[in-house]
Structures are given as structure tokens and as C-alpha cells.
mmCIF file of C-alpha atoms in Angstrom:
data_model
loop_
_atom_site.group_PDB
_atom_site.id
_atom_site.type_symbol
_atom_site.label_atom_id
_atom_site.label_comp_id
_atom_site.label_asym_id
_atom_site.label_seq_id
_atom_site.Cartn_x
_atom_site.Cartn_y
_atom_site.Cartn_z
ATOM 1 C CA MET C 178 8.060 8.077 7.269
ATOM 2 C CA ASP C 179 4.659 5.064 7.317
ATOM 3 C CA CYS C 180 2.989 4.839 10.238
ATOM 4 C CA ALA C 181 0.059 1.486 10.815
ATOM 5 C CA SER C 182 -2.879 1.348 13.445
ATOM 6 C CA ARG C 183 -4.808 -1.910 14.802
ATOM 7 C CA MET C 184 -6.596 -2.324 18.777
ATOM 8 C CA ILE C 185 -5.008 -4.833 20.589
ATOM 9 C CA GLU C 186 -6.806 -6.660 23.170
ATOM 10 C CA GLY C 187 -8.661 -3.345 22.842
ATOM 11 C CA SER C 188 -6.468 -0.753 23.177
ATOM 12 C CA ILE C 189 -5.307 1.175 20.050
ATOM 13 C CA TYR C 190 -1.874 0.982 18.872
ATOM 14 C CA LEU C 191 -0.051 3.030 16.818
ATOM 15 C CA ALA C 192 3.473 2.411 14.595
ATOM 16 C CA VAL C 193 5.457 5.711 13.352
ATOM 17 C CA ALA C 194 8.105 4.288 10.934
ATOM 18 C CA ASN C 195 11.676 6.770 11.288
ATOM 19 C CA GLN C 196 13.875 6.523 7.544
ATOM 20 C CA GLY C 197 16.369 8.498 9.162
ATOM 21 C CA ALA C 198 18.693 11.513 7.479
ATOM 22 C CA ALA C 199 21.201 10.894 5.222
ATOM 23 C CA GLY C 200 23.855 9.766 6.868
ATOM 24 C CA ARG C 201 22.094 8.341 9.870
ATOM 25 C CA ARG C 202 19.314 5.967 9.221
ATOM 26 C CA GLU C 203 20.634 3.840 11.990
ATOM 27 C CA THR C 204 17.431 5.631 14.740
ATOM 28 C CA SER C 205 13.919 3.903 15.555
ATOM 29 C CA THR C 206 10.697 2.853 14.587
ATOM 30 C CA ARG C 207 8.508 4.091 18.447
ATOM 31 C CA VAL C 208 5.179 2.901 18.844
ATOM 32 C CA TYR C 209 2.872 3.553 20.504
ATOM 33 C CA ARG C 210 -1.123 2.718 23.109
ATOM 34 C CA VAL C 211 -3.924 5.287 21.364
ATOM 35 C CA GLN C 212 -5.028 7.012 26.223
ATOM 36 C CA PRO C 213 -8.860 6.741 26.418
ATOM 37 C CA ASN C 214 -8.033 11.015 26.172
ATOM 38 C CA GLY C 215 -7.154 10.532 22.681
ATOM 39 C CA SER C 216 -3.221 11.399 23.915
ATOM 40 C CA LEU C 217 -0.378 8.800 23.019
ATOM 41 C CA MET C 218 2.040 7.050 25.611
ATOM 42 C CA VAL C 219 4.857 6.126 23.428
ATOM 43 C CA ILE C 220 5.550 2.035 24.271
ATOM 44 C CA GLN C 221 7.891 0.884 23.097
ATOM 45 C CA ASP C 222 10.877 2.158 20.388
ATOM 46 C CA ILE C 223 12.618 -0.132 17.847
ATOM 47 C CA ALA C 224 15.897 -0.268 16.650
ATOM 48 C CA THR C 225 16.055 0.140 12.798
ATOM 49 C CA THR C 226 18.471 1.370 9.686
ATOM 50 C CA GLY C 227 16.485 3.256 7.495
ATOM 51 C CA ALA C 228 12.973 2.340 7.685
ATOM 52 C CA SER C 229 9.934 3.436 5.343
ATOM 53 C CA ALA C 230 7.279 0.885 5.288
ATOM 54 C CA VAL C 231 5.148 -0.547 8.292
ATOM 55 C CA ALA C 232 2.776 -3.000 9.005
ATOM 56 C CA PHE C 233 0.182 -4.567 11.336
ATOM 57 C CA LEU C 234 -0.512 -8.333 10.188
ATOM 58 C CA SER C 235 -2.443 -11.229 12.333
ATOM 59 C CA ARG C 236 -2.838 -14.773 12.147
ATOM 60 C CA GLY C 237 -4.790 -16.794 14.524
ATOM 61 C CA THR C 238 -4.668 -15.107 17.261
ATOM 62 C CA ASP C 239 -0.924 -13.329 17.202
ATOM 63 C CA VAL C 240 -0.310 -9.680 15.831
ATOM 64 C CA TYR C 241 2.460 -9.280 14.077
ATOM 65 C CA LEU C 242 4.440 -5.836 12.838
ATOM 66 C CA LEU C 243 6.689 -6.111 10.101
ATOM 67 C CA ILE C 244 8.663 -2.624 9.390
ATOM 68 C CA GLY C 245 10.078 -2.261 5.629
ATOM 69 C CA GLN C 246 14.002 -0.462 5.650
ATOM 70 C CA GLN C 247 14.955 0.634 2.434
ATOM 71 C CA TYR C 248 18.533 2.272 3.811
ATOM 72 C CA ASP C 249 21.768 0.323 5.411
ATOM 73 C CA ALA C 250 24.215 2.828 7.617
ATOM 74 C CA SER C 251 25.970 3.420 5.545
ATOM 75 C CA ASP C 252 23.360 4.774 3.207
ATOM 76 C CA GLY C 253 22.446 1.249 1.025
ATOM 77 C CA SER C 254 19.622 0.176 -0.272
ATOM 78 C CA THR C 255 20.781 -4.131 0.493
ATOM 79 C CA THR C 256 18.506 -4.365 3.771
ATOM 80 C CA ASP C 257 16.711 -6.475 5.512
ATOM 81 C CA SER C 258 12.835 -5.943 6.317
ATOM 82 C CA LEU C 259 12.053 -7.228 10.212
ATOM 83 C CA LEU C 260 9.308 -8.593 11.885
ATOM 84 C CA TYR C 261 8.313 -8.511 15.292
ATOM 85 C CA LEU C 262 5.042 -10.591 17.642
ATOM 86 C CA TRP C 263 3.039 -8.630 20.019
ATOM 87 C CA ASN C 264 3.825 -10.316 23.251
ATOM 88 C CA GLY C 265 1.151 -8.423 25.874
ATOM 89 C CA MET C 266 3.806 -5.955 26.573
ATOM 90 C CA VAL C 267 6.088 -5.680 23.244
ATOM 91 C CA PHE C 268 6.836 -6.194 19.914
ATOM 92 C CA VAL C 269 9.365 -8.811 20.141
ATOM 93 C CA ALA C 270 12.299 -10.415 16.713
ATOM 94 C CA THR C 271 11.314 -12.634 15.440
ATOM 95 C CA SER C 272 12.852 -12.993 11.431
ATOM 96 C CA THR C 273 13.701 -11.028 9.248
ATOM 97 C CA LEU C 274 12.637 -10.505 5.254
ATOM 98 C CA GLN C 275 15.440 -10.179 2.236
ATOM 99 C CA THR C 276 14.463 -6.899 0.814
ATOM 100 C CA THR C 277 16.169 -4.501 -1.553
ATOM 101 C CA GLY C 278 15.046 -0.890 -0.793
ATOM 102 C CA ALA C 279 11.566 -1.603 0.842
ATOM 103 C CA VAL C 280 9.334 1.306 1.179
ATOM 104 C CA SER C 281 6.303 0.194 0.457
ATOM 105 C CA ILE C 282 3.974 -2.969 2.864
ATOM 106 C CA GLU C 283 0.579 -4.542 0.966
ATOM 107 C CA THR C 284 -1.223 -7.699 3.026
ATOM 108 C CA PHE C 285 -3.652 -9.303 1.532
ATOM 109 C CA THR C 286 -5.902 -13.562 1.738
ATOM 110 C CA ILE C 287 -5.733 -15.378 -1.287
ATOM 111 C CA GLY C 288 -8.670 -18.798 -0.004
ATOM 112 C CA SER C 289 -7.017 -20.214 3.414
ATOM 113 C CA ASP C 290 -3.650 -18.549 2.597
ATOM 114 C CA GLN C 291 -2.022 -15.014 3.918
ATOM 115 C CA TYR C 292 0.545 -13.352 1.726
ATOM 116 C CA VAL C 293 2.672 -10.112 2.193
ATOM 117 C CA ALA C 294 4.364 -7.826 -0.099
ATOM 118 C CA LEU C 295 6.680 -5.714 -0.782
ATOM 119 C CA ALA C 296 7.746 -2.963 -3.259
ATOM 120 C CA SER C 297 11.018 -1.988 -3.481
ATOM 121 C CA TYR C 298 12.186 1.240 -5.077
ATOM 122 C CA TYR C 299 15.783 1.689 -5.611
ATOM 123 C CA ASN C 300 18.734 -0.545 -5.586
ATOM 124 C CA ILE C 301 21.925 2.102 -4.395
ATOM 125 C CA ARG C 302 24.867 0.186 -4.305
ATOM 126 C CA THR C 303 23.572 -1.363 -8.705
ATOM 127 C CA ALA C 304 22.287 2.244 -9.264
ATOM 128 C CA ARG C 305 18.723 1.448 -10.077
ATOM 129 C CA TYR C 306 15.811 1.170 -10.545
ATOM 130 C CA SER C 307 14.676 -2.933 -12.306
ATOM 131 C CA ILE C 308 14.836 -4.645 -9.243
ATOM 132 C CA ARG C 309 12.213 -7.161 -8.758
ATOM 133 C CA SER C 310 9.735 -6.461 -5.687
ATOM 134 C CA LYS C 311 8.859 -9.181 -3.450
ATOM 135 C CA ILE C 312 5.752 -11.199 -2.616
ATOM 136 C CA TYR C 313 5.638 -13.849 1.159
ATOM 137 C CA ARG C 314 3.365 -16.116 2.360
ATOM 138 C CA TRP C 315 2.808 -17.465 5.694
ATOM 139 C CA GLN C 316 3.612 -21.036 5.835
ATOM 140 C CA ASN C 317 4.802 -24.255 8.598
ATOM 141 C CA GLY C 318 3.877 -20.276 11.105
ATOM 142 C CA VAL C 319 6.416 -18.352 8.765
ATOM 143 C CA LEU C 320 7.128 -15.716 6.206
ATOM 144 C CA SER C 321 8.615 -17.611 2.812
ATOM 145 C CA GLU C 322 9.805 -16.288 -0.342
ATOM 146 C CA HIS C 323 6.909 -16.958 -2.754
ATOM 147 C CA GLN C 324 7.446 -14.982 -5.872
ATOM 148 C CA GLN C 325 9.583 -12.107 -7.135
ATOM 149 C CA LEU C 326 7.567 -9.874 -9.397
ATOM 150 C CA ASP C 327 10.092 -7.180 -11.350
ATOM 151 C CA THR C 328 9.241 -3.702 -11.247
ATOM 152 C CA MET C 329 11.529 -0.674 -12.160
ATOM 153 C CA GLY C 330 11.329 1.914 -9.230
ATOM 154 C CA ALA C 331 8.280 0.744 -6.895
ATOM 155 C CA VAL C 332 6.502 3.050 -4.600
ATOM 156 C CA ASP C 333 2.737 1.272 -3.747
ATOM 157 C CA MET C 334 1.189 -1.797 -4.059
ATOM 158 C CA GLU C 335 -2.801 -2.234 -4.441
ATOM 159 C CA THR C 336 -4.980 -5.181 -3.887
ATOM 160 C CA VAL C 337 -8.026 -5.450 -5.914
ATOM 161 C CA THR C 338 -10.314 -8.702 -4.980
ATOM 162 C CA ILE C 339 -13.444 -8.924 -7.883
ATOM 163 C CA GLY C 340 -15.987 -11.612 -6.651
ATOM 164 C CA THR C 341 -13.688 -14.650 -7.168
ATOM 165 C CA SER C 342 -10.585 -12.924 -8.842
ATOM 166 C CA HIS C 343 -7.567 -11.029 -6.788
ATOM 167 C CA HIS C 344 -5.120 -8.607 -8.277
ATOM 168 C CA LEU C 345 -1.725 -6.753 -7.842
ATOM 169 C CA ALA C 346 -2.235 -2.937 -8.956
ATOM 170 C CA ILE C 347 2.175 -1.817 -8.611
ATOM 171 C CA THR C 348 3.168 1.933 -9.214
ATOM 172 C CA ASN C 349 6.514 2.186 -11.631
ATOM 173 C CA SER C 350 7.343 5.406 -10.609
ATOM 174 C CA VAL C 351 10.955 5.586 -13.161
ATOM 175 C CA ASN C 352 12.894 3.999 -14.941
ATOM 176 C CA ASP C 353 17.270 2.848 -14.902
ATOM 177 C CA GLU C 354 17.060 5.463 -18.255
ATOM 178 C CA GLY C 355 16.288 8.242 -15.131
ATOM 179 C CA THR C 356 12.679 8.303 -16.965
ATOM 180 C CA ASP C 357 9.083 8.358 -15.530
ATOM 181 C CA ILE C 358 7.199 7.805 -17.454
ATOM 182 C CA VAL C 359 7.225 4.124 -17.243
ATOM 183 C CA ASN C 360 3.821 1.700 -17.125
ATOM 184 C CA SER C 361 2.887 0.652 -14.278
ATOM 185 C CA ALA C 362 1.009 -2.450 -14.257
ATOM 186 C CA ILE C 363 -1.166 -4.950 -12.355
ATOM 187 C CA TYR C 364 -0.664 -8.670 -11.724
ATOM 188 C CA ARG C 365 -3.937 -11.531 -11.769
ATOM 189 C CA TRP C 366 -3.475 -14.164 -9.182
ATOM 190 C CA ASP C 367 -3.593 -17.366 -10.907
ATOM 191 C CA PHE C 368 -4.882 -20.143 -9.231
ATOM 192 C CA ILE C 369 -3.425 -22.970 -10.488
ATOM 193 C CA GLU C 370 0.255 -21.543 -11.428
ATOM 194 C CA GLN C 371 -0.432 -20.420 -7.614
ATOM 195 C CA GLN C 372 1.165 -16.865 -8.259
ATOM 196 C CA PHE C 373 0.666 -13.835 -9.941
ATOM 197 C CA VAL C 374 0.670 -13.482 -13.856
ATOM 198 C CA LEU C 375 0.787 -9.575 -15.706
ATOM 199 C CA HIS C 376 -2.466 -9.425 -16.366
ATOM 200 C CA GLN C 377 -2.660 -5.442 -17.995
ATOM 201 C CA TYR C 378 -0.184 -2.874 -18.311
ATOM 202 C CA VAL C 379 -1.030 0.424 -17.197
ATOM 203 C CA PRO C 380 0.465 4.303 -19.080
ATOM 204 C CA THR C 381 1.498 6.308 -15.549
ATOM 205 C CA SER C 382 3.676 9.358 -14.822
ATOM 206 C CA SER C 383 6.179 9.893 -12.121
ATOM 207 C CA CYS C 384 2.975 7.290 -10.353
ATOM 208 C CA LEU C 385 3.005 7.298 -6.142
ATOM 209 C CA SER C 386 0.435 5.311 -5.140
ATOM 210 C CA VAL C 387 -1.658 3.298 -5.888
ATOM 211 C CA THR C 388 -6.023 3.065 -4.353
ATOM 212 C CA SER C 389 -9.115 0.955 -4.914
ATOM 213 C CA PRO C 390 -12.205 2.764 -4.490
ATOM 214 C CA THR C 391 -16.069 1.734 -4.665
ATOM 215 C CA SER C 392 -18.382 4.133 -6.158
ATOM 216 C CA LEU C 393 -22.202 4.367 -4.202
ATOM 217 C CA ASP C 394 -22.822 2.003 -7.364
ATOM 218 C CA GLY C 395 -21.165 -0.740 -6.558
ATOM 219 C CA LEU C 396 -18.239 -0.421 -9.556
ATOM 220 C CA THR C 397 -14.356 -1.153 -9.324
ATOM 221 C CA TYR C 398 -11.859 1.767 -9.728
ATOM 222 C CA LEU C 399 -8.359 1.953 -9.483
ATOM 223 C CA MET C 400 -7.051 5.390 -9.233
ATOM 224 C CA PHE C 401 -3.207 6.055 -9.907
ATOM 225 C CA ALA C 402 -2.092 8.588 -9.077
ATOM 226 C CA ASN C 403 0.466 10.561 -11.677
ATOM 227 C CA SER C 404 2.589 13.035 -10.293
ATOM 228 C CA ALA C 405 4.222 13.771 -14.110
ATOM 229 C CA GLY C 406 0.722 14.476 -15.171
ATOM 230 C CA PRO C 407 -3.233 13.698 -15.072
ATOM 231 C CA SER C 408 -3.705 10.992 -12.634
ATOM 232 C CA GLN C 409 -6.031 8.072 -14.254
ATOM 233 C CA VAL C 410 -8.642 6.020 -12.640
ATOM 234 C CA LEU C 411 -9.721 2.630 -14.506
ATOM 235 C CA VAL C 412 -12.630 1.081 -14.077
ATOM 236 C CA TRP C 413 -13.640 -2.716 -14.323
ATOM 237 C CA ILE C 414 -15.142 -3.946 -16.728
ATOM 238 C CA SER C 415 -16.638 -6.901 -16.503
ATOM 239 C CA PHE C 416 -17.570 -8.561 -19.838
ATOM 240 C CA SER C 417 -13.675 -7.531 -21.201
ATOM 241 C CA GLY C 418 -12.301 -8.889 -17.460
ATOM 242 C CA MET C 419 -9.824 -5.213 -17.331
ATOM 243 C CA PHE C 420 -9.160 -1.955 -15.973
ATOM 244 C CA ASP C 421 -10.290 0.319 -18.433
ATOM 245 C CA GLU C 422 -10.116 4.222 -17.957
ATOM 246 C CA SER C 423 -12.391 6.277 -16.640
ATOM 247 C CA PHE C 424 -11.745 9.358 -16.568
ATOM 248 C CA THR C 425 -8.383 11.818 -15.274
ATOM 249 C CA TYR C 426 -8.751 13.688 -12.956
ATOM 250 C CA LYS C 427 -4.884 16.789 -12.077
ATOM 251 C CA PRO C 428 -1.559 15.760 -10.790
ATOM 252 C CA LEU C 429 -2.122 13.626 -7.258
ATOM 253 C CA GLY C 430 0.693 13.273 -4.649
ATOM 254 C CA LEU C 431 -0.337 10.456 -2.759
ATOM 255 C CA VAL C 432 -3.912 9.217 -2.952
ATOM 256 C CA ASP C 433 -5.829 5.988 -0.167
ATOM 257 C CA ASN C 434 -9.116 5.446 0.527
ATOM 258 C CA VAL C 435 -11.564 6.249 3.637
ATOM 259 C CA ARG C 436 -14.665 5.365 4.875
ATOM 260 C CA GLY C 437 -17.638 6.348 6.457
ATOM 261 C CA VAL C 438 -17.323 5.424 10.486
ATOM 262 C CA ASP C 439 -21.132 3.729 10.997
ATOM 263 C CA GLY C 440 -19.168 1.015 8.058
ATOM 264 C CA GLU C 441 -20.087 2.425 4.794
ATOM 265 C CA LEU C 442 -18.952 1.506 1.924
ATOM 266 C CA MET C 443 -15.197 2.766 0.222
ATOM 267 C CA LEU C 444 -16.624 5.201 -1.539
ATOM 268 C CA VAL C 445 -14.737 8.602 -1.249
ATOM 269 C CA ALA C 446 -11.078 8.428 -2.226
ATOM 270 C CA SER C 447 -8.437 11.363 0.048
ATOM 271 C CA THR C 448 -6.010 12.328 -2.512
ATOM 272 C CA THR C 449 -2.591 14.782 -1.738
ATOM 273 C CA ASP C 450 -1.383 17.250 -3.802
ATOM 274 C CA ILE C 451 2.108 16.609 -5.201
ATOM 275 C CA ASP C 452 3.282 19.891 -2.144
ATOM 276 C CA GLN C 453 1.666 18.365 0.204
ATOM 277 C CA SER C 454 -0.009 21.987 1.421
ATOM 278 C CA GLN C 455 -4.096 20.317 1.157
ATOM 279 C CA ILE C 456 -5.429 17.413 1.038
ATOM 280 C CA ARG C 457 -9.128 16.542 -1.382
ATOM 281 C CA ILE C 458 -12.084 14.328 -0.381
ATOM 282 C CA LEU C 459 -13.630 12.830 -3.860
ATOM 283 C CA GLN C 460 -16.479 11.120 -4.131
ATOM 284 C CA LEU C 461 -16.636 9.306 -7.325
ATOM 285 C CA VAL C 462 -20.297 9.831 -8.959
ATOM 286 C CA SER C 463 -22.187 8.358 -12.027
ATOM 287 C CA LEU C 464 -22.781 11.188 -14.375
ATOM 288 C CA SER C 465 -24.677 11.036 -17.853
ATOM 289 C CA GLN C 466 -23.872 13.639 -20.765
ATOM 290 C CA ASP C 467 -27.352 15.976 -20.007
ATOM 291 C CA ALA C 468 -25.945 16.783 -15.740
ATOM 292 C CA ASP C 469 -25.239 20.285 -15.150
ATOM 293 C CA PHE C 470 -24.491 19.244 -11.769
ATOM 294 C CA ALA C 471 -22.566 16.755 -9.322
ATOM 295 C CA PRO C 472 -25.621 15.621 -6.658
ATOM 296 C CA TRP C 473 -24.741 16.329 -3.185
ATOM 297 C CA SER C 474 -26.419 13.876 -1.042
ATOM 298 C CA ARG C 475 -25.048 14.489 2.339
ATOM 299 C CA ARG C 476 -22.418 15.265 4.857
ATOM 300 C CA TYR C 477 -20.066 12.602 5.417
ATOM 301 C CA HIS C 478 -17.880 12.142 8.520
ATOM 302 C CA ILE C 479 -14.735 9.939 7.818
ATOM 303 C CA THR C 480 -11.657 8.131 9.795
ATOM 304 C CA CYS C 481 -8.634 7.395 7.478
ATOM 305 C CA ASP C 482 -7.014 3.973 7.918
ATOM 306 C CA ASN C 483 -2.584 3.439 7.949
ATOM 307 C CA TYR C 484 -2.305 6.568 6.033
ATOM 308 C CA SER C 485 0.664 7.357 5.022
ATOM 309 C CA GLN C 486 2.812 10.072 4.160
#
């Protein structure tokens, strides 16, 4: 299941992707409107098949809803993802995107161009995790395929902007031999080629998600959540232009950023244990070798954006 929220015309809307179950993938992705009292009102049921990811997109004043579908009706994985446009009352179908086993959506902007990346996990028909995940670009009013990236059991993507450079981190979780110790990848946007090129590999172990928190002192990190080994936290080194390992943490399932309601920097990482029995809130702090404790400065009131599990 995945969910996303967006403010539209003064109201908050929540979309929840429904993957269904084996043998009954044809179901509905539901759109709710949050009422003033906090309750949810069902606005629309969108017929989907094995939906696993959902994201809102804006194009000028238009609001779109993109639904990634992982399975087709026969539990295969070669199926289109769906794009809908808000007409003021409901979302109406506008186009489809050719995808295979799509499980995650990442939207980002480079310059004046808007892009959508979809991570592909597994091709059931060919029994392969090696799939090309796709990047689409808004062009002439439609989403057109822009680039394909080789991935292995990709489950999550995260874009990071540092100064004028743009990076895309992709978690690879398993290869075609079933080995979960595989390299995840960080790509860098090449302004001359107008596409992503490989920047560096990150050795990971059944990596399930990636996020990019920022510390209080302004450092940019990438946290790779490994479910079969220590999770890794990399920090951006300006001198080398690379992400270097800063420290490791316990195995994790899902990670995401949270931020304060007063709009502070996204300096706290929200992490979920593998069995999803606990949720931990982690704050990045810098310590000297002689430090005896981590400083605590204040209590944070936090909200989560587009959290999924």
C-alpha cells in the first residue's frame, strides 16, 4: 500500500493505492477528502490493478494523480501506470505510462523541466529482477519517456539537490540469482547530455528505502535502509564531490523524512523497524570524539509527508 496527500482548492486530499491480493488484483485506488473535523470522506474510487504507488503532480494550475501498478489481473507485472487529471470534482483519466512492476514514484524538477521516475521491482513473466526503471519528462503537455536506468529489484528512489548539482539515488534490493547483497546506485544529472549518468555505487544488503535528511549544521546525508545488514548513512563531501560513509545503524525497513510544523529544515529521519512494530525518530547531530552524550535542545512537533508502508 502507498498513500499521498495534496492540498487542492483549499482542501486536503488523500489518495491510497490498493494492491489487492494474489488472484484478485483488480480493485480500486481510493481518494478521500479530509473534512474540517478530521474525518475522511470518500470522493472517488479509481479502478486499478495491483496498484503499489501513488503520487500527486502539479503542472501549472493543473493537479494530476499518478498511480503505479505492479501487477496485472493475472498477477503478471507488465502493466501500464495510470495518469489522472483533477477536473474540479474528481480525477479523470488522461494517459498511461508503460511500466513493468512499478513500485515507487519520485517527482522532481531540474531547471524549468519536470520529471517523474518510476522504480521497477520484478518482471514476473521473465522471472528477472534486472529491469530498466524509467524516467518521464513533461513535454508538450504530456509525460514522454526520457531515460531508462538499469536496476535490480529497485524499490525506492530519492532525488537530492546540492547547490546546482542534482542526484538520483536508487535502492537495488536483489539480483536475478536471488542474492540480496547488491550495489545500490547514485546517479548525477549531466547538463550536457540532459540525462542521469552513474555517479557512484553503494554496497547494500536488501535495501528497502532511501531518504535524504539534512543535519542542523547544513550537511546533506543519504540514508540507505538495509533490512539484511547495517543501514548506511552517507554524507556529501564537497571537496571530492562524492557521498562517503559517515556511520552505520541497525537494520531498518522504511525510512522517510519528517519536518517541523513551523517549516524547519528536514533534519529528522523517521525510521521503521523491519517488523514494523516500532517507529523511531532520529535526529542527526555532530559530536566530537570526546563527547559523552548527544545534546538535546528542544521537543519537536512533527508531521509526515507522503508516508507509506
